[in-house]
Coordinates of C-alpha atoms and ligand atoms in Angstrom, one line a residue:
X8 CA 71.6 52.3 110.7
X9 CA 70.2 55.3 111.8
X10 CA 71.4 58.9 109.9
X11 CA 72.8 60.3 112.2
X12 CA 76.3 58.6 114.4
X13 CA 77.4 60.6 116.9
X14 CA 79.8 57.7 118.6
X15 CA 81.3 56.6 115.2
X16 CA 84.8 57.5 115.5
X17 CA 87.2 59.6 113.0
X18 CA 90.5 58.7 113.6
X19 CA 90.3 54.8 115.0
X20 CA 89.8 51.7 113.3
X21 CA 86.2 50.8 112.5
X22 CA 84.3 48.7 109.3
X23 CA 81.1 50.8 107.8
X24 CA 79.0 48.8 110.0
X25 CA 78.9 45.8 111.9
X26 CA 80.6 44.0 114.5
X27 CA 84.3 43.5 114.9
X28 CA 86.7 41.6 117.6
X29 CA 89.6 40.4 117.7
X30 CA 92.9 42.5 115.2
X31 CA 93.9 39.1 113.4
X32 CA 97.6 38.3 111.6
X33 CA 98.6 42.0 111.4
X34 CA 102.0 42.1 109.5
X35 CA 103.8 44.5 107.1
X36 CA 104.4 42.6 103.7
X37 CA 106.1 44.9 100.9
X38 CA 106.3 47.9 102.6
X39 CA 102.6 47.7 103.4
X40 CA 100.6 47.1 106.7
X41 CA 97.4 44.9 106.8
X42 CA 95.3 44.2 109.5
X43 CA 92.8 41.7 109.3
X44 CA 90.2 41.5 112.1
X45 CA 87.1 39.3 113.8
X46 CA 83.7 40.3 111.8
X47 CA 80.3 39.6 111.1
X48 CA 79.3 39.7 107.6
X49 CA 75.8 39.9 108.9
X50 CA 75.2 42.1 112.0
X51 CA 76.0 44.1 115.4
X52 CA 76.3 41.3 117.7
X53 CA 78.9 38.4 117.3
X54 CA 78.7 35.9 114.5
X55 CA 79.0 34.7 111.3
X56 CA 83.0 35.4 111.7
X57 CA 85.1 35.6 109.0
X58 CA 88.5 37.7 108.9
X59 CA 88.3 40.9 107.2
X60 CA 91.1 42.8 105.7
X61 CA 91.8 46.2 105.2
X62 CA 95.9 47.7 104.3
X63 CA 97.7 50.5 105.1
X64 CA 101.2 52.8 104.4
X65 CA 100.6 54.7 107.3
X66 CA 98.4 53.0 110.2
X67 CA 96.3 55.6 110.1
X68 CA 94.6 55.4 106.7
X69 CA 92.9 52.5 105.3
X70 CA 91.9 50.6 102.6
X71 CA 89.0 48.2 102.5
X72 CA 89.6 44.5 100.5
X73 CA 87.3 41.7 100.7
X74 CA 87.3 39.0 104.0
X75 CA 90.4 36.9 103.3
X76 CA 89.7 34.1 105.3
X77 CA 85.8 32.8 105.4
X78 CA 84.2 29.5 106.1
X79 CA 85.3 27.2 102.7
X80 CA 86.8 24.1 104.4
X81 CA 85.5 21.2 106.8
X82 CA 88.0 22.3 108.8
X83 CA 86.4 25.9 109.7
X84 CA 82.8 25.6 108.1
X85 CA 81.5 27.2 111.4
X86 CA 84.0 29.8 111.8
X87 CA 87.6 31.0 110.9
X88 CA 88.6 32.4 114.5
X89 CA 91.8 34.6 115.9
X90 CA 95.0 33.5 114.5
X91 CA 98.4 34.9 113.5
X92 CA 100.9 35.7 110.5
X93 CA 104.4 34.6 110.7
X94 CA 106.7 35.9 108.0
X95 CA 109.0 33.1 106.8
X96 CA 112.5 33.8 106.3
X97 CA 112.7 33.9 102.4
X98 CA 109.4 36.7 103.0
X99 CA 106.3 34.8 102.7
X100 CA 103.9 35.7 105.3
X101 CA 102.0 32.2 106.6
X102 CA 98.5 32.5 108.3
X103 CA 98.0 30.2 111.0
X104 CA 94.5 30.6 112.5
X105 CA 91.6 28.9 114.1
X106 CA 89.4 27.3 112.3
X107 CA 85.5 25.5 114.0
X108 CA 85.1 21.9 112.7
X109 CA 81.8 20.3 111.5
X110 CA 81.6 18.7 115.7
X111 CA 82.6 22.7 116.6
X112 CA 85.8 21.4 117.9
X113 CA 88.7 24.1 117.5
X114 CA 91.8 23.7 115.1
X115 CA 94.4 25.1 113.7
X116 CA 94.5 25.5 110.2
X117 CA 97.1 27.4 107.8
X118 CA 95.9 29.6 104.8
X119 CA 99.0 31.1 102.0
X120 CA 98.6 33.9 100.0
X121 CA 97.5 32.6 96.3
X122 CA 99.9 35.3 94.8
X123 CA 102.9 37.1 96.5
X124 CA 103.0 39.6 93.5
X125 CA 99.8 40.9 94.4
X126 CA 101.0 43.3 97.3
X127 CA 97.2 43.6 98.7
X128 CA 97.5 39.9 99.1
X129 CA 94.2 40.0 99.2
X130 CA 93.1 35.5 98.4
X131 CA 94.5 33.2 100.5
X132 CA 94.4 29.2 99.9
X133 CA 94.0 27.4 102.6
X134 CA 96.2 24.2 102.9
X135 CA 94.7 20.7 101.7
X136 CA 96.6 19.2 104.8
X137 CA 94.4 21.1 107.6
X138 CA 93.6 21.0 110.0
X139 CA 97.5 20.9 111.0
X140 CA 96.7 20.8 114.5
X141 CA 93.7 19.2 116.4
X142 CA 92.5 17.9 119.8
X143 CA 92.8 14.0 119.6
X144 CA 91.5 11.3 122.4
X145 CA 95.5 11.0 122.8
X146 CA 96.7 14.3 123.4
X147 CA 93.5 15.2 125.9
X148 CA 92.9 18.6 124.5
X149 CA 89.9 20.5 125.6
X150 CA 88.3 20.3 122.4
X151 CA 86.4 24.1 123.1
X152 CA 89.4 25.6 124.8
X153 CA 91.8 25.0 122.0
X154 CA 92.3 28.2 119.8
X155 CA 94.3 31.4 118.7
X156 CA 97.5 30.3 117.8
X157 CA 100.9 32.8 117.8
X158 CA 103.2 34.2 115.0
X159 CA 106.3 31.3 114.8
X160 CA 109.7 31.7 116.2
X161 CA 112.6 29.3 115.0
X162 CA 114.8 28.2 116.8
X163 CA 118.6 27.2 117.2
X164 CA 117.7 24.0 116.4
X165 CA 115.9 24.9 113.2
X166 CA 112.6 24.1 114.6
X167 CA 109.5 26.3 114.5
X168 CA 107.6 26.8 117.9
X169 CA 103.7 28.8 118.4
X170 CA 101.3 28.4 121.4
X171 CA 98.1 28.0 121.4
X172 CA 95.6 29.3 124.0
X173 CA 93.9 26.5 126.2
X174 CA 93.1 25.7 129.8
X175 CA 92.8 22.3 131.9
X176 CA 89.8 22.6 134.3
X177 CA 90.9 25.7 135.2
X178 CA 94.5 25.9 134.5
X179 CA 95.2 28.1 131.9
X180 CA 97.8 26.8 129.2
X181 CA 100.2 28.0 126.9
X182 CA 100.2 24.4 124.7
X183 CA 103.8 24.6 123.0
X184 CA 103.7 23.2 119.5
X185 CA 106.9 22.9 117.1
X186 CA 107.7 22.0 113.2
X187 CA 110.5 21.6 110.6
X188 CA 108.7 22.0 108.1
X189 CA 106.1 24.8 108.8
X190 CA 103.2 21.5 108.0
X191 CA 103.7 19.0 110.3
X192 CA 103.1 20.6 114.4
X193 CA 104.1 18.2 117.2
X194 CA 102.8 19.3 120.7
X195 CA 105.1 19.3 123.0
X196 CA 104.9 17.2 126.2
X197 CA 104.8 20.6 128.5
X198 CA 103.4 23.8 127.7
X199 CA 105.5 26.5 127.6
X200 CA 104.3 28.3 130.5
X201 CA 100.8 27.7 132.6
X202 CA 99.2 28.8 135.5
X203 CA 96.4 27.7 137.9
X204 CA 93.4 29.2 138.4
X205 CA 93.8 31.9 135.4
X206 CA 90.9 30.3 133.1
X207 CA 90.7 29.9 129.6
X208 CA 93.8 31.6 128.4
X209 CA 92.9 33.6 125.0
X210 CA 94.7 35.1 122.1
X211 CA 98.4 34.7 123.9
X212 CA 101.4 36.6 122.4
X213 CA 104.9 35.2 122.9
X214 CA 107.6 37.8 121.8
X215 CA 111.1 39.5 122.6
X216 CA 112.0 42.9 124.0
X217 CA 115.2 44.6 123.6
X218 CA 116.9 45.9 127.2
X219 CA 117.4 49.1 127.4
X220 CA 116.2 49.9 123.7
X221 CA 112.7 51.2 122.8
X222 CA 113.2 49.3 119.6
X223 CA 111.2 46.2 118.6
X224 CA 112.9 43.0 117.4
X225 CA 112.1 39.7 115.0
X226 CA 109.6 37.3 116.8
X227 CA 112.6 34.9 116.3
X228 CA 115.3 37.0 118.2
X229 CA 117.1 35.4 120.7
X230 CA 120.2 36.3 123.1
X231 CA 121.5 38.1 126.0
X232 CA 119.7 41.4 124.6
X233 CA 116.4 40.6 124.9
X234 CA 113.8 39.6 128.0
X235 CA 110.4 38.1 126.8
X236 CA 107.1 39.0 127.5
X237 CA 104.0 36.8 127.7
X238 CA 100.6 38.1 127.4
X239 CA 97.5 36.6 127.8
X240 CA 93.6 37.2 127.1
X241 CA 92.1 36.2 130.3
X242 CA 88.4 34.9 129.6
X243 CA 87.1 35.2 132.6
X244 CA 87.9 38.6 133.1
X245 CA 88.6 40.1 129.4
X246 CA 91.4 41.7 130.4
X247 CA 95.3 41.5 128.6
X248 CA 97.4 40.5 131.0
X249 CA 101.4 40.3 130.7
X250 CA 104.4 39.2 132.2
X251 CA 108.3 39.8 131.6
X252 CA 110.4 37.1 131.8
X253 CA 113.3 34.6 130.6
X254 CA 112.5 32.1 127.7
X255 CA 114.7 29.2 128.7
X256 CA 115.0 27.7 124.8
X257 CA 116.8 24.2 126.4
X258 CA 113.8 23.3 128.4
X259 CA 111.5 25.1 125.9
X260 CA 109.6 26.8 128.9
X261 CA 108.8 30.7 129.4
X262 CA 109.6 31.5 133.4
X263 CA 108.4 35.0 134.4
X264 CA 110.5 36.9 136.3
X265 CA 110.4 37.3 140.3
X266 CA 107.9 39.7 141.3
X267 CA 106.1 39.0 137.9
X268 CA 102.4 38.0 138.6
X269 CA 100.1 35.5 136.1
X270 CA 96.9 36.4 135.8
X271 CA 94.0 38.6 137.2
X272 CA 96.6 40.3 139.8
X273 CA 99.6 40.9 137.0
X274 CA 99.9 43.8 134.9
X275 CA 98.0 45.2 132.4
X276 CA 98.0 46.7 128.6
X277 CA 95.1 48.7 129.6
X278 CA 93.4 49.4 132.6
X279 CA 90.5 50.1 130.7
X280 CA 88.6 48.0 127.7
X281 CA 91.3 46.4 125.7
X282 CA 91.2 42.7 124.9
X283 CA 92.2 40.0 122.7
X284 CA 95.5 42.5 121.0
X285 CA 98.5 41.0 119.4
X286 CA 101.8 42.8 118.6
X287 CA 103.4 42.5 115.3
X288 CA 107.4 43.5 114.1
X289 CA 107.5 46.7 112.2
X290 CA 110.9 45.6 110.1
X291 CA 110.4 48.9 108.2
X292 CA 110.7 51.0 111.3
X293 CA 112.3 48.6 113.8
X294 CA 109.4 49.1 116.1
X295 CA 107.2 46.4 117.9
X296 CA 103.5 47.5 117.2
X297 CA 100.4 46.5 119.3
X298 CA 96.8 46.2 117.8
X299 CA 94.3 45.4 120.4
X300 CA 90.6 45.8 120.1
X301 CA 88.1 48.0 122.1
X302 CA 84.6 46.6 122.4
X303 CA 81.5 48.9 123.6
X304 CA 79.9 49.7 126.8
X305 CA 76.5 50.8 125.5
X306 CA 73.9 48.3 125.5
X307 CA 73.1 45.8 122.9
X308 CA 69.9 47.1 122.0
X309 CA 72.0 50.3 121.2
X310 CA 74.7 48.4 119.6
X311 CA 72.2 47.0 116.8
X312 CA 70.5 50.5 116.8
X313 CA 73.3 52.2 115.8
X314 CA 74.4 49.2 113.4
X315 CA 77.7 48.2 114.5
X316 CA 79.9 47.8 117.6
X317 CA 83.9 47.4 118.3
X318 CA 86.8 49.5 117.0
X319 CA 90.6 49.0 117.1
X320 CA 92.8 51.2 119.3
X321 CA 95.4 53.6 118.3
X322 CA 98.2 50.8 117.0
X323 CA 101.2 51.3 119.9
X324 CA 105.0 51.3 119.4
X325 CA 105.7 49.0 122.7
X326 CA 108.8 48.4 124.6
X327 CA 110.6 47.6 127.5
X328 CA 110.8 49.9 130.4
X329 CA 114.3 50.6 131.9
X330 CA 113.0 49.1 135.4
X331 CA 112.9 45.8 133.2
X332 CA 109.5 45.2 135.0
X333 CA 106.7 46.6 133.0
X334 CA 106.2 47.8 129.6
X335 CA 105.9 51.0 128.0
X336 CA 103.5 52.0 125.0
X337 CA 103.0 55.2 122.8
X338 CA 100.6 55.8 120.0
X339 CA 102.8 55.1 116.7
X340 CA 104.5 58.8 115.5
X341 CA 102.2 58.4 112.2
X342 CA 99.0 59.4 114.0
X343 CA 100.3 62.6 114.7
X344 CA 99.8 63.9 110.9
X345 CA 96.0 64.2 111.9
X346 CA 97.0 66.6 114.2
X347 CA 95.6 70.4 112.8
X348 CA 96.4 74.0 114.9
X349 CA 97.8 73.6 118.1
X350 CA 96.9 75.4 121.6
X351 CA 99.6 75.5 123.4
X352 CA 99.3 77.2 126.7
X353 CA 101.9 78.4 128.9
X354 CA 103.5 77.2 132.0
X355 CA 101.0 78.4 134.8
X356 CA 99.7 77.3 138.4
X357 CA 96.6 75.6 138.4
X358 CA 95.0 76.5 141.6
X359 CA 93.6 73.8 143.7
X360 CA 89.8 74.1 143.1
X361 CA 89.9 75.6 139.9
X362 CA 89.3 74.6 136.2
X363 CA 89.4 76.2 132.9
X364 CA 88.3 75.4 129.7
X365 CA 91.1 74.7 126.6
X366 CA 89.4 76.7 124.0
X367 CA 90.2 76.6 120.2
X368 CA 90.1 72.5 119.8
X369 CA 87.5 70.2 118.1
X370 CA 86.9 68.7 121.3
X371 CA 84.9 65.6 120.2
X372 CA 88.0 64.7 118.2
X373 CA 91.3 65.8 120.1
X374 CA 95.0 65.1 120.7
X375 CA 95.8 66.5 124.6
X376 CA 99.3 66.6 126.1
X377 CA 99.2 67.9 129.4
X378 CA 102.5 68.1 132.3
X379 CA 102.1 68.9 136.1
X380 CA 104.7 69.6 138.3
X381 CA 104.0 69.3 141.3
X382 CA 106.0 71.2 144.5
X383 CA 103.8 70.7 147.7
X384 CA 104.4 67.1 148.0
X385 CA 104.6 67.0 151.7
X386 CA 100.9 67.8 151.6
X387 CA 100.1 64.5 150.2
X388 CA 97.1 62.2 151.2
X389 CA 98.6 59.2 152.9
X390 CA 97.1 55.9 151.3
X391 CA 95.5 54.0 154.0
X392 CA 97.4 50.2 153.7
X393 CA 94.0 48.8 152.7
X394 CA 93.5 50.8 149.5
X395 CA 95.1 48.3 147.6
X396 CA 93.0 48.2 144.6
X397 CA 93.5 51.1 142.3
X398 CA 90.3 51.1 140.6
X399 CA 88.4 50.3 143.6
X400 CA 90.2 53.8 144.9
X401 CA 89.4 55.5 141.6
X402 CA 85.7 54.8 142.3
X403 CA 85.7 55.2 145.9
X404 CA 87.4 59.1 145.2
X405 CA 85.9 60.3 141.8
X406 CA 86.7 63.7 140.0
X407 CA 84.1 65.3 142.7
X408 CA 86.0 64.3 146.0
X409 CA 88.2 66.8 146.8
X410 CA 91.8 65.6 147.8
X411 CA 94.8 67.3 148.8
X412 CA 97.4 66.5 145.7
X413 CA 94.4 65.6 143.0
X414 CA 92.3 64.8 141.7
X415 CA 93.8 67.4 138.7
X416 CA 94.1 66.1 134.9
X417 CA 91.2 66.4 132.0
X418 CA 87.7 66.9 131.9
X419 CA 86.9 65.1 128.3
X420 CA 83.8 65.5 126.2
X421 CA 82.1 67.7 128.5
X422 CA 78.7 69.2 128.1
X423 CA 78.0 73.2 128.3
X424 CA 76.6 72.7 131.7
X425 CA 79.0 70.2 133.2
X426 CA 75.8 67.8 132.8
X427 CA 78.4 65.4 131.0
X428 CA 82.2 64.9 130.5
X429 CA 84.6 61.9 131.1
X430 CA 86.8 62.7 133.9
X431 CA 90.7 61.6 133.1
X432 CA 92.6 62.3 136.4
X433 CA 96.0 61.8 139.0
X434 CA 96.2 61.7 142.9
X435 CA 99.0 61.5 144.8
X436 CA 99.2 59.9 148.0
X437 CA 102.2 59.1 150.6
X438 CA 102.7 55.5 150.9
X439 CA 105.2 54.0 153.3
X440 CA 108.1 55.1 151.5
X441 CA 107.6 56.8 148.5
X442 CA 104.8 58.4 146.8
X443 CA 102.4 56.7 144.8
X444 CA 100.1 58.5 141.7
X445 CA 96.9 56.8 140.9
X446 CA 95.8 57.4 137.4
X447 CA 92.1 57.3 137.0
X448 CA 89.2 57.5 134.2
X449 CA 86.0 58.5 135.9
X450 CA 83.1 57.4 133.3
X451 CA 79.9 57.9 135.8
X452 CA 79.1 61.2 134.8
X453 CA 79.9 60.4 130.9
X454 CA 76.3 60.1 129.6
X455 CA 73.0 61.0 130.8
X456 CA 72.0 58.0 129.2
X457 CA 72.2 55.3 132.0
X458 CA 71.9 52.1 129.5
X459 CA 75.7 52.4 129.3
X460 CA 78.9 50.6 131.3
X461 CA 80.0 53.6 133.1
X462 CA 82.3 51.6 135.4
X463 CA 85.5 54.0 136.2
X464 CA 88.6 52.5 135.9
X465 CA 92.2 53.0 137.4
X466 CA 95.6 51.9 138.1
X467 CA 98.5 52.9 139.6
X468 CA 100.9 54.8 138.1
X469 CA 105.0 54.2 138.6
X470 CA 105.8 57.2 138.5
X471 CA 108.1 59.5 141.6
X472 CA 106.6 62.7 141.2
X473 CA 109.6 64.2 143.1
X474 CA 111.8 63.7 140.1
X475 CA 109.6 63.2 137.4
X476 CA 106.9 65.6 135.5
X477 CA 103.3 63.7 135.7
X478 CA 102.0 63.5 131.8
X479 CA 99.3 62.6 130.6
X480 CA 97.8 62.2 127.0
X481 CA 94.3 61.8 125.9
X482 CA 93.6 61.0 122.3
X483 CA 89.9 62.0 122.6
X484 CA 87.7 60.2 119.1
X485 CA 83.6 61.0 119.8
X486 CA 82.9 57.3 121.7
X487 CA 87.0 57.3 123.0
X488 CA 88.8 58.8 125.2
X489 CA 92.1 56.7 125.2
X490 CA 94.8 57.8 128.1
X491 CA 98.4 57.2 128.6
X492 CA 99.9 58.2 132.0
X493 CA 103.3 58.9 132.4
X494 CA 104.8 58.7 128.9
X495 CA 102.9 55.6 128.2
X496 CA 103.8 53.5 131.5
X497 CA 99.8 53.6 132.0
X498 CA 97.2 53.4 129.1
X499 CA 93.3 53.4 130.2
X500 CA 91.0 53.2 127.4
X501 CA 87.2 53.9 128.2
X502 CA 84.2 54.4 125.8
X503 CA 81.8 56.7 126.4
X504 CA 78.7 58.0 124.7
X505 CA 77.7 61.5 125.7
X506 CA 74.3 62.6 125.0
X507 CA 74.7 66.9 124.8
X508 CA 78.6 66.8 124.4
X509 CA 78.7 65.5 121.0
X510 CA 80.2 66.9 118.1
X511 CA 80.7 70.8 118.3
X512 CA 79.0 70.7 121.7
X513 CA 81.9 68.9 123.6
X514 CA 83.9 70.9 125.5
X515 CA 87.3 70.4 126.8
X516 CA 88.6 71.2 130.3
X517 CA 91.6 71.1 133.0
X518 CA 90.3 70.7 136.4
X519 CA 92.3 70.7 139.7
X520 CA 89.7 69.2 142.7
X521 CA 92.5 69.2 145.4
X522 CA 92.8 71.9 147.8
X523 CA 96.8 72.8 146.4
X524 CA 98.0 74.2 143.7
X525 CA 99.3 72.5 140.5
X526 CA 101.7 73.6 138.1
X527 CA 101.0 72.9 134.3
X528 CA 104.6 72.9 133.0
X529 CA 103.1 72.6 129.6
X530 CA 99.7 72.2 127.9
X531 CA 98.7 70.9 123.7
X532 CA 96.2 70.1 122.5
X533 CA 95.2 69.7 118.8
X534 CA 92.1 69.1 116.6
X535 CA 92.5 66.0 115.0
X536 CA 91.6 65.6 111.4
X537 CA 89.4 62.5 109.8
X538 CA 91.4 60.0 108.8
X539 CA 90.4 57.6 105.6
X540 CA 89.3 54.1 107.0
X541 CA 86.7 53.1 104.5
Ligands
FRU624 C1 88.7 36.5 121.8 C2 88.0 35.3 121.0 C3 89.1 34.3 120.6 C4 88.4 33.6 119.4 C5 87.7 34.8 118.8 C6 86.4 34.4 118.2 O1 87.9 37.6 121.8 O2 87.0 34.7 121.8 O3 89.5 33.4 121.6 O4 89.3 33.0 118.6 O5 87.5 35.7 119.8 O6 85.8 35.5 117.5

């Protein structure tokens, strides 16, 4: 790899070098966190997988071990895929992942750690009875659509139950397995949920949320307290889509709630690049954390120039909105001790047309809280009925088109000149009975070079701006600019790689494009400090 890496970032996951997918069993075991993760031993493109493993007591700083799961067994001599860890109840954390088979079929395999005492549990032994699950002439699964199986849940009946990600033509299923004994997996006749026309589903996560609590439960809680929530990886469009729903434990079936869409029209983690994630239960802070992994939008070429591609996002605390219909995530507290001096502003208009810069930060690497008020509602755009698809309007009306309420938000990673910089932005519009805020992250203009993805992305936001402040945050990492709208009802991650605004030369702005004024009821932003990841 070249000297010197101007997208390598300081604050989010990453290896040395190489390419990483997939986050992988994460778990806290002793009072420690690992994550293991999708890597090639061997290059910048994907291959040669094996599961790496690095451990944590914050989150935020990490320490390397060797791959704990690698090709040794016939069952995954061609590759040890996406998988999950499920704590048993006396504390023993299982691994259940996917392994390739000498014929490349996909199955599941279990691997236990060869000593508890060790609290790196850093070698795992596979078991001598996998694979424990496998497609069979008699139970018709797709032998290449068979893969990624969930943490456990037990239930009443003392049975274990996981899903595995599969499709039929181009069904995409939720295959239902269940145990007594952790060794022995019977599929179950039905899958626990499936829908038509969603494709291959990937990497699915099955787990409860607590009503009207931001706190995270056991995998295995069950009652009147909770709602469940299903996510899936779709392949076809490698986006994480979710639903919120009922988990009817009779039938053994997961029904989504009315109004609830599978698929590529549901809702999202993250309206940007987010795929294959996978929550975990924090029992040390009561907190449901998601781990979900950010791929690149340069080009290939680049990705092996610069020696490695893919990161992990900011781990999320993630919880159940109090509409009950969509959930809410926030970069875990912990990542806030990399925050160094603050600039705080104070409460001023920002007038429509203007922009200022927010001097004093490390701009390249950045923590930026930002409020609007807004007053002049009743000058609001109103949303023609056909703009139904937010990102579509995000790239139909960039940062440059002038609006009435918006565009206002953050110019990111900008260049001296304006040549570059990563657009983070609301508009408000009057629909037929409320108002609605789009939330977009305008990437055309962040790079000169033009190898890269620059798609901009959006969604809307569920916000009423006629009670409720507008926020937004942008955790800002040299390649990253990471966004969460409205206290984390919104989250639009988007890579970028700036060719001038890099390092000391980014810049940091507020812009307000619309023709009225703004208010900023409040304005932070911090310099983030490196945090130790290898
Ligand atoms: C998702 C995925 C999984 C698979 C793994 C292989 O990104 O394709 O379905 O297990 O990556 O690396």
């Amino acid at each position: 790899p070249p000297e010197h890496q101007p997208y390598r970032t300081s604050f989010h996951f990453q290896p040395p070098k190489n390419w990483i997918n997939d986050p992988n069993g994460p778990m806290i075991y002793r009072g420690l966190y690992h994550l293991l993760y999708q890597y090639n031993t061997k290059g910048a493109t994907w291959g040669n997988i094996v599961w790496a493993h690095s451990t944590s007591t914050d989150l935020v700083n990490w320490t390397p071990h060797e791959p704990a799961i690698y090709p040794s067994q016939t069952s995954d001599i061609n590759g040890c895929w996406s998988g999950s860890t499920t704590i048993l109840p006396w504390g023993t954390p299982v691994i259940l992942y996917t392994g390739i088979d000498p014929q490349n079929r996909q199955v599941q395999n279990m691997a236990m750690p060869k000593n508890l005492s060790d609290p790196y549990l850093r070698e795992w032994v596979k078991s001598p009875k996998n694979p424990l699950m496998a497609p069979t002439a008699a139970n018709q699964i797709n032998v290449s659509s068979f893969r990624d199986p969930t943490t456990a849940w037990l239930g009443p009946d003392g049975s274990w139950r996981l899903i595995v990600g599969s499709k039929r033509y181009s069904r995409g299923l939720a295959i239902l397995y269940r145990s007594k004994d952790f060794f022995h997996w019977v599929k179950s006749q039905h899958p626990l949920h499936s829908a038509e026309g969603t494709g291959m589903w990937e990497c699915p996560d099955f787990f409860p949320v607590l009503i009207n609590s931001k706190l995270g439960v056991d995998t295995s809680t069950m009652g009147p307290d909770v709602k469940y929530v299903l996510k899936l990886s779709l392949d076809d469009t490698k986006h994480d889509y979710y639903t919120v729903g009922t988990y009817n434990i009779d039938k053994d079936i997961y029904i989504p709630d009315k109004g609830q869409v599978d698929g590529d029209s549901g809702l999202r983690y993250d309206y940007g690049k987010f795929y294959a994630s996978k929550t975990f239960f924090d029992s040390a802070k009561n907190r449901r954390i998601l781990w979900g992994w950010i791929n690149e939008s340069s080009s290939v070429n680049d990705d092996i120039k610069k020696g490695w591609a893919g990161i992990q996002a900011i781990p999320r605390a993630l919880w159940l909105d109090i509409s009950q219909k969509q959930l809410v995530q926030w970069p875990i507290r912990e990542i806030e001790k990399l925050r160094g001096n603050e600039v705080r502003l104070p409460k001023q208009v920002l007038k429509g047309g203007f922009s200022f810069e927010v001097s004093g930060v490390t701009a390249s690497q950045a923590d930026v809280e930002v409020s609007f008020g807004i007053s002049e509602l009743a000058k609001a755009e109103v949303l023609d009925p056909s703009w139904k698809n937010p990102q579509a309007l995000c790239s139909k009306k960039g940062a440059l088109v002038d609006g009435s309420l918006g565009p206002f938000g953050v110019l990111a990673l900008a260049s001296k000149g304006m040549q570059e910089y990563t657009a983070v932005f609301f508009r408000i519009f009057k629909g037929h009975d409320k108002y609605v805020v789009l939330m977009c992250s305008d990437q055309s203009r962040s790079s000169l070079n033009n190898n890269n993805d620059k798609t901009t992305y959006g969604a809307f936001l569920n916000v009423d701006p006629v009670r409720e402040k507008l926020s937004l945050r942008c955790l800002i990492d040299h390649s990253i600019v990471e966004s969460f709208g409205g206290e984390g009802k919104v989250c639009i991650s988007a890579r970028v790689y700036p060719t001038l605004a890099i390092d000391d030369k980014a810049h940091l702005h507020v812009f307000n494009n619309g023709t009225q004024n703004v208010q900023i009821t409040a304005l932070s932003a911090w310099s983030m400090k490196k945090a130790r990841i290898y």
